[in-house]
Amino acid sequence: MPSPAPSRASTPSTRRTALRHRLAELRGGDVPALPLDARALAALAANPGCRRRALLDGAGVDKTALARSLGAPSGFGQSQFAFMRGNAFEARVKADGGAELLRLTHGRLGGGFEPVPGESAVPDLAAAGPEGRAARTALALREATESGGWTLLDHPMLALDVAGTLAFLEPDAVVVHPDGGWTVVEIKSFPMIDGSADAAKVGAAARQAAVYALALERVAARLDPAPRIRHDVLLVCPKDFSNLPTASAIDVRKQLAVTRRQLARLTRVEDIAAQLPEGTTFDVRRPAAELAAAVEAVPATYAPECLAACELAFHCRTRAREEGEVTSLGRSIRGELGGLTTIGEILAAAAGTSGDPDDPAVATLRRAAALRSEALAGAGAAAGAGAREAS
């Protein structure tokens, strides 16, 4: 006998509809979802173990408003001055049809003959709505690939499926090389001094560029043959202390792999939501105590790096300190302490009142405590001797 057809409830489209309905309930039935952008997706990749952020971002919750309602508003974000400075620098980089930007791209990444100022294409990407702009961008990318010349796409619009919902992403620029390769360009206003920049800022830029590269891969997959998406993105920054642009190629293969894994985790937000108590909501119009209980029902993985990437960082930091979580001191410290997960356990292990003495972390803590005691005893003795001589 033929096998029965799968039930309607088990079809992927039905599950996606049920998930969207559940996520709408979590943020408040009549509250519109806050769309994900590249910064949010990059922040998810930077802290892939945080289930709280995965659920809130997957549900489209406005974390800035949520943090205010919890009484822990975050200073996360870019100042108006930095925003204006960044816009002015980007305009300078793209001036004259992107001649300087294309020169930097060719100098760092090659990909064909040297670009001639005024002869490179800069297509108009204007269209109605983000869907229209994404379609216009895809068409421009195909035409640029077939042209065999240099093309600069200024603020193209890319679409990326995130947990069944389209996220529209807008990179600073995408360059199409004469050899048909595509390169993501990130333009930042922090300086590159003597050829290097702040490692944390470069890392954040690389994670953001990886999101754009992943979205470009989806566009390229629809072309035959599929163009090559370069894993080296171009980071453009002011040179030293001037306003002149310089550039560096950054390999984002690692960031791409992490982003792919994290997006796959987002498709399982329904599993996280299923573990919440009945009636849980993150509707910012609810009382602060109710919102705090809802937020605490979702496990978080706080680290100091969250302060630069998440609107709920201040709230999570307070809770992590209250619980004595080691991660509040940094991921590297947490990684070195093995099974010791709280500051209380660390102090007890150092004092010798708990912990396995054969554990390398415990042995190191006790040795450090002994050295500290010796140093303090020596300092105390020296201070006493000095006081006696003075008298």
Tab-separated table of N, CA and C in Angstrom, residues 27-119:
chain	number	residue	atom	x	y	z
A	27	ARG	N	6.967	38.844	21.371
A	27	ARG	CA	7.287	40.274	21.360
A	27	ARG	C	6.048	41.135	21.595
A	28	GLY	N	4.845	40.548	21.566
A	28	GLY	CA	3.588	41.288	21.698
A	28	GLY	C	2.850	41.227	20.389
A	29	GLY	N	1.629	40.724	20.428
A	29	GLY	CA	0.901	40.416	19.199
A	29	GLY	C	0.848	41.541	18.192
A	30	ASP	N	0.691	42.795	18.652
A	30	ASP	CA	0.557	43.916	17.728
A	30	ASP	C	1.839	44.724	17.596
A	31	VAL	N	2.950	44.199	18.106
A	31	VAL	CA	4.233	44.902	18.030
A	31	VAL	C	4.969	44.434	16.777
A	32	PRO	N	5.321	45.336	15.877
A	32	PRO	CA	6.042	44.904	14.656
A	32	PRO	C	7.436	44.385	14.996
A	33	ALA	N	7.878	43.427	14.211
A	33	ALA	CA	9.203	42.841	14.438
A	33	ALA	C	10.284	43.817	14.022
A	34	LEU	N	11.325	43.921	14.834
A	34	LEU	CA	12.484	44.735	14.469
A	34	LEU	C	13.340	43.913	13.521
A	35	PRO	N	13.541	44.369	12.292
A	35	PRO	CA	14.276	43.544	11.329
A	35	PRO	C	15.736	43.384	11.718
A	36	LEU	N	16.274	42.219	11.438
A	36	LEU	CA	17.691	41.969	11.678
A	36	LEU	C	18.537	42.690	10.642
A	37	ASP	N	19.655	43.223	11.074
A	37	ASP	CA	20.595	43.811	10.136
A	37	ASP	C	21.947	43.126	10.288
A	38	ALA	N	22.921	43.584	9.518
A	38	ALA	CA	24.221	42.922	9.527
A	38	ALA	C	24.908	43.038	10.884
A	39	ARG	N	24.746	44.181	11.567
A	39	ARG	CA	25.367	44.334	12.881
A	39	ARG	C	24.824	43.315	13.867
A	40	ALA	N	23.496	43.114	13.845
A	40	ALA	CA	22.889	42.155	14.757
A	40	ALA	C	23.348	40.733	14.444
A	41	LEU	N	23.392	40.376	13.170
A	41	LEU	CA	23.835	39.035	12.797
A	41	LEU	C	25.310	38.828	13.132
A	42	ALA	N	26.119	39.878	12.967
A	42	ALA	CA	27.531	39.772	13.322
A	42	ALA	C	27.697	39.605	14.833
A	43	ALA	N	26.869	40.307	15.607
A	43	ALA	CA	26.938	40.167	17.060
A	43	ALA	C	26.536	38.768	17.502
A	44	LEU	N	25.577	38.167	16.809
A	44	LEU	CA	25.202	36.784	17.105
A	44	LEU	C	26.378	35.847	16.873
A	45	ALA	N	27.108	36.087	15.809
A	45	ALA	CA	28.269	35.254	15.515
A	45	ALA	C	29.376	35.457	16.538
A	46	ALA	N	29.446	36.662	17.127
A	46	ALA	CA	30.482	36.938	18.117
A	46	ALA	C	30.195	36.238	19.441
A	47	ASN	N	28.922	35.934	19.721
A	47	ASN	CA	28.556	35.263	20.970
A	47	ASN	C	27.553	34.160	20.658
A	48	PRO	N	27.998	33.101	19.969
A	48	PRO	CA	27.060	32.083	19.489
A	48	PRO	C	26.390	31.278	20.591
A	49	GLY	N	26.912	31.317	21.821
A	49	GLY	CA	26.327	30.518	22.888
A	49	GLY	C	25.207	31.202	23.633
A	50	CYS	N	24.883	32.450	23.291
A	50	CYS	CA	23.861	33.190	24.031
A	50	CYS	C	22.476	32.872	23.480
A	51	ARG	N	21.720	32.061	24.196
A	51	ARG	CA	20.377	31.697	23.753
A	51	ARG	C	19.414	32.879	23.894
A	52	ARG	N	19.707	33.750	24.866
A	52	ARG	CA	18.823	34.911	25.077
A	52	ARG	C	18.834	35.805	23.855
A	53	ARG	N	20.023	36.131	23.368
A	53	ARG	CA	20.097	37.008	22.201
A	53	ARG	C	19.522	36.313	20.969
A	54	ALA	N	19.780	35.019	20.813
A	54	ALA	CA	19.257	34.303	19.650
A	54	ALA	C	17.732	34.370	19.614
A	55	LEU	N	17.096	34.187	20.772
A	55	LEU	CA	15.633	34.202	20.804
A	55	LEU	C	15.093	35.614	20.583
A	56	LEU	N	15.662	36.606	21.274
A	56	LEU	CA	15.155	37.973	21.153
A	56	LEU	C	15.336	38.511	19.735
A	57	ASP	N	16.492	38.231	19.130
A	57	ASP	CA	16.704	38.682	17.757
A	57	ASP	C	15.833	37.907	16.785
A	58	GLY	N	15.676	36.605	17.030
A	58	GLY	CA	14.831	35.804	16.157
A	58	GLY	C	13.378	36.248	16.208
A	59	ALA	N	12.946	36.727	17.390
A	59	ALA	CA	11.567	37.193	17.545
A	59	ALA	C	11.387	38.634	17.102
A	60	GLY	N	12.488	39.321	16.803
A	60	GLY	CA	12.384	40.715	16.383
A	60	GLY	C	12.067	41.663	17.515
A	61	VAL	N	12.504	41.329	18.745
A	61	VAL	CA	12.254	42.183	19.903
A	61	VAL	C	13.190	43.393	19.850
A	62	ASP	N	12.659	44.556	20.165
A	62	ASP	CA	13.465	45.778	20.227
A	62	ASP	C	14.232	45.761	21.549
A	63	LYS	N	15.497	45.363	21.506
A	63	LYS	CA	16.265	45.200	22.745
A	63	LYS	C	16.601	46.545	23.390
A	64	THR	N	16.678	47.611	22.601
A	64	THR	CA	16.918	48.935	23.177
A	64	THR	C	15.751	49.344	24.071
A	65	ALA	N	14.529	49.176	23.564
A	65	ALA	CA	13.343	49.494	24.361
A	65	ALA	C	13.218	48.540	25.547
A	66	LEU	N	13.559	47.282	25.344
A	66	LEU	CA	13.488	46.309	26.424
A	66	LEU	C	14.462	46.674	27.546
A	67	ALA	N	15.689	47.083	27.180
A	67	ALA	CA	16.668	47.471	28.194
A	67	ALA	C	16.185	48.681	28.985
A	68	ARG	N	15.565	49.644	28.315
A	68	ARG	CA	15.012	50.809	29.030
A	68	ARG	C	13.921	50.385	29.995
A	69	SER	N	13.052	49.478	29.561
A	69	SER	CA	11.964	49.020	30.424
A	69	SER	C	12.489	48.268	31.636
A	70	LEU	N	13.636	47.613	31.487
A	70	LEU	CA	14.250	46.881	32.597
A	70	LEU	C	15.033	47.792	33.535
A	71	GLY	N	15.148	49.076	33.163
A	71	GLY	CA	15.899	50.008	33.988
A	71	GLY	C	17.392	49.916	33.796
A	72	ALA	N	17.826	49.345	32.672
A	72	ALA	CA	19.258	49.209	32.391
A	72	ALA	C	19.550	49.654	30.968
A	73	PRO	N	19.261	50.943	30.649
A	73	PRO	CA	19.515	51.407	29.277
A	73	PRO	C	20.984	51.297	28.933
A	74	SER	N	21.260	50.930	27.700
A	74	SER	CA	22.636	50.704	27.261
A	74	SER	C	23.157	51.905	26.503
A	75	GLY	N	24.453	52.139	26.631
A	75	GLY	CA	25.094	53.178	25.842
A	75	GLY	C	25.562	52.662	24.508
A	76	PHE	N	25.160	51.417	24.169
A	76	PHE	CA	25.578	50.821	22.911
A	76	PHE	C	25.062	51.638	21.740
A	77	GLY	N	25.941	51.884	20.787
A	77	GLY	CA	25.559	52.629	19.600
A	77	GLY	C	26.633	53.627	19.219
A	78	GLN	N	26.440	54.277	18.115
A	78	GLN	CA	27.429	55.201	17.583
A	78	GLN	C	27.002	56.631	17.870
A	79	SER	N	27.945	57.459	18.334
A	79	SER	CA	27.631	58.855	18.618
A	79	SER	C	27.330	59.588	17.318
A	80	GLN	N	26.619	60.722	17.449
A	80	GLN	CA	26.274	61.502	16.259
A	80	GLN	C	27.529	62.035	15.584
A	81	PHE	N	28.515	62.416	16.384
A	81	PHE	CA	29.758	62.925	15.809
A	81	PHE	C	30.468	61.836	15.005
A	82	ALA	N	30.554	60.639	15.593
A	82	ALA	CA	31.206	59.534	14.883
A	82	ALA	C	30.436	59.175	13.617
A	83	PHE	N	29.108	59.253	13.689
A	83	PHE	CA	28.285	58.946	12.520
A	83	PHE	C	28.561	59.937	11.389
A	84	MET	N	28.627	61.226	11.718
A	84	MET	CA	28.889	62.251	10.704
A	84	MET	C	30.306	62.118	10.144
A	85	ARG	N	31.265	61.821	11.017
A	85	ARG	CA	32.650	61.650	10.557
A	85	ARG	C	32.757	60.460	9.617
A	86	GLY	N	32.058	59.375	9.971
A	86	GLY	CA	32.086	58.193	9.115
A	86	GLY	C	31.471	58.460	7.754
A	87	ASN	N	30.360	59.193	7.719
A	87	ASN	CA	29.724	59.519	6.440
A	87	ASN	C	30.627	60.384	5.568
A	88	ALA	N	31.312	61.351	6.212
A	88	ALA	CA	32.202	62.232	5.444
A	88	ALA	C	33.366	61.445	4.858
A	89	PHE	N	33.911	60.506	5.651
A	89	PHE	CA	35.033	59.705	5.152
A	89	PHE	C	34.575	58.785	4.025
A	90	GLU	N	33.408	58.179	4.165
A	90	GLU	CA	32.898	57.292	3.115
A	90	GLU	C	32.673	58.057	1.817
A	91	ALA	N	32.145	59.279	1.926
A	91	ALA	CA	31.932	60.087	0.723
A	91	ALA	C	33.256	60.393	0.037
A	92	ARG	N	34.297	60.633	0.822
A	92	ARG	CA	35.606	60.912	0.217
A	92	ARG	C	36.138	59.672	-0.489
A	93	VAL	N	35.972	58.500	0.114
A	93	VAL	CA	36.475	57.262	-0.476
A	93	VAL	C	35.786	56.974	-1.816
A	94	LYS	N	34.488	57.307	-1.897
A	94	LYS	CA	33.712	56.975	-3.094
A	94	LYS	C	33.642	58.114	-4.104
A	95	ALA	N	34.355	59.200	-3.853
A	95	ALA	CA	34.293	60.345	-4.756
A	95	ALA	C	34.840	59.989	-6.140
A	96	ASP	N	34.432	60.755	-7.132
A	96	ASP	CA	34.911	60.581	-8.518
A	96	ASP	C	34.625	59.180	-9.046
A	97	GLY	N	33.397	58.718	-8.796
A	97	GLY	CA	33.023	57.410	-9.300
A	97	GLY	C	33.757	56.261	-8.640
A	98	GLY	N	34.233	56.487	-7.405
A	98	GLY	CA	34.937	55.432	-6.689
A	98	GLY	C	36.321	55.146	-7.214
A	99	ALA	N	36.947	56.148	-7.853
A	99	ALA	CA	38.268	55.917	-8.462
A	99	ALA	C	39.295	55.464	-7.419
A	100	GLU	N	39.331	56.135	-6.272
A	100	GLU	CA	40.306	55.776	-5.247
A	100	GLU	C	39.981	54.412	-4.633
A	101	LEU	N	38.705	54.135	-4.420
A	101	LEU	CA	38.304	52.848	-3.862
A	101	LEU	C	38.681	51.700	-4.800
A	102	LEU	N	38.454	51.875	-6.089
A	102	LEU	CA	38.803	50.824	-7.046
A	102	LEU	C	40.320	50.664	-7.157
A	103	ARG	N	41.050	51.782	-7.036
A	103	ARG	CA	42.515	51.689	-7.052
A	103	ARG	C	43.012	50.875	-5.859
A	104	LEU	N	42.433	51.124	-4.689
A	104	LEU	CA	42.814	50.365	-3.494
A	104	LEU	C	42.443	48.894	-3.645
A	105	THR	N	41.277	48.635	-4.227
A	105	THR	CA	40.837	47.249	-4.428
A	105	THR	C	41.804	46.507	-5.343
A	106	HIS	N	42.177	47.137	-6.448
A	106	HIS	CA	43.107	46.507	-7.381
A	106	HIS	C	44.469	46.314	-6.724
A	107	GLY	N	44.921	47.313	-5.968
A	107	GLY	CA	46.234	47.218	-5.341
A	107	GLY	C	46.321	46.120	-4.298
A	108	ARG	N	45.226	45.868	-3.571
A	108	ARG	CA	45.256	44.854	-2.504
A	108	ARG	C	44.810	43.475	-2.974
A	109	LEU	N	43.911	43.432	-3.961
A	109	LEU	CA	43.303	42.153	-4.335
A	109	LEU	C	43.479	41.781	-5.802
A	110	GLY	N	43.906	42.706	-6.639
A	110	GLY	CA	44.068	42.373	-8.057
A	110	GLY	C	42.728	42.106	-8.705
A	111	GLY	N	42.703	41.068	-9.525
A	111	GLY	CA	41.448	40.681	-10.152
A	111	GLY	C	41.243	41.219	-11.549
A	112	GLY	N	42.316	41.657	-12.200
A	112	GLY	CA	42.164	42.150	-13.562
A	112	GLY	C	43.067	43.328	-13.834
A	113	PHE	N	42.801	43.986	-14.960
A	113	PHE	CA	43.619	45.126	-15.349
A	113	PHE	C	43.419	46.289	-14.376
A	114	GLU	N	44.350	47.229	-14.404
A	114	GLU	CA	44.270	48.379	-13.508
A	114	GLU	C	43.092	49.266	-13.914
A	115	PRO	N	42.256	49.664	-12.933
A	115	PRO	CA	41.094	50.494	-13.281
A	115	PRO	C	41.511	51.874	-13.760
A	116	VAL	N	40.805	52.380	-14.763
A	116	VAL	CA	41.062	53.706	-15.317
A	116	VAL	C	39.996	54.654	-14.781
A	117	PRO	N	40.393	55.755	-14.122
A	117	PRO	CA	39.404	56.698	-13.582
A	117	PRO	C	38.414	57.151	-14.646
A	118	GLY	N	37.147	57.114	-14.308
A	118	GLY	CA	36.099	57.555	-15.211
A	118	GLY	C	35.582	56.495	-16.147
A	119	GLU	N	36.238	55.323	-16.199
A	119	GLU	CA	35.805	54.276	-17.123
A	119	GLU	C	35.140	53.093	-16.420
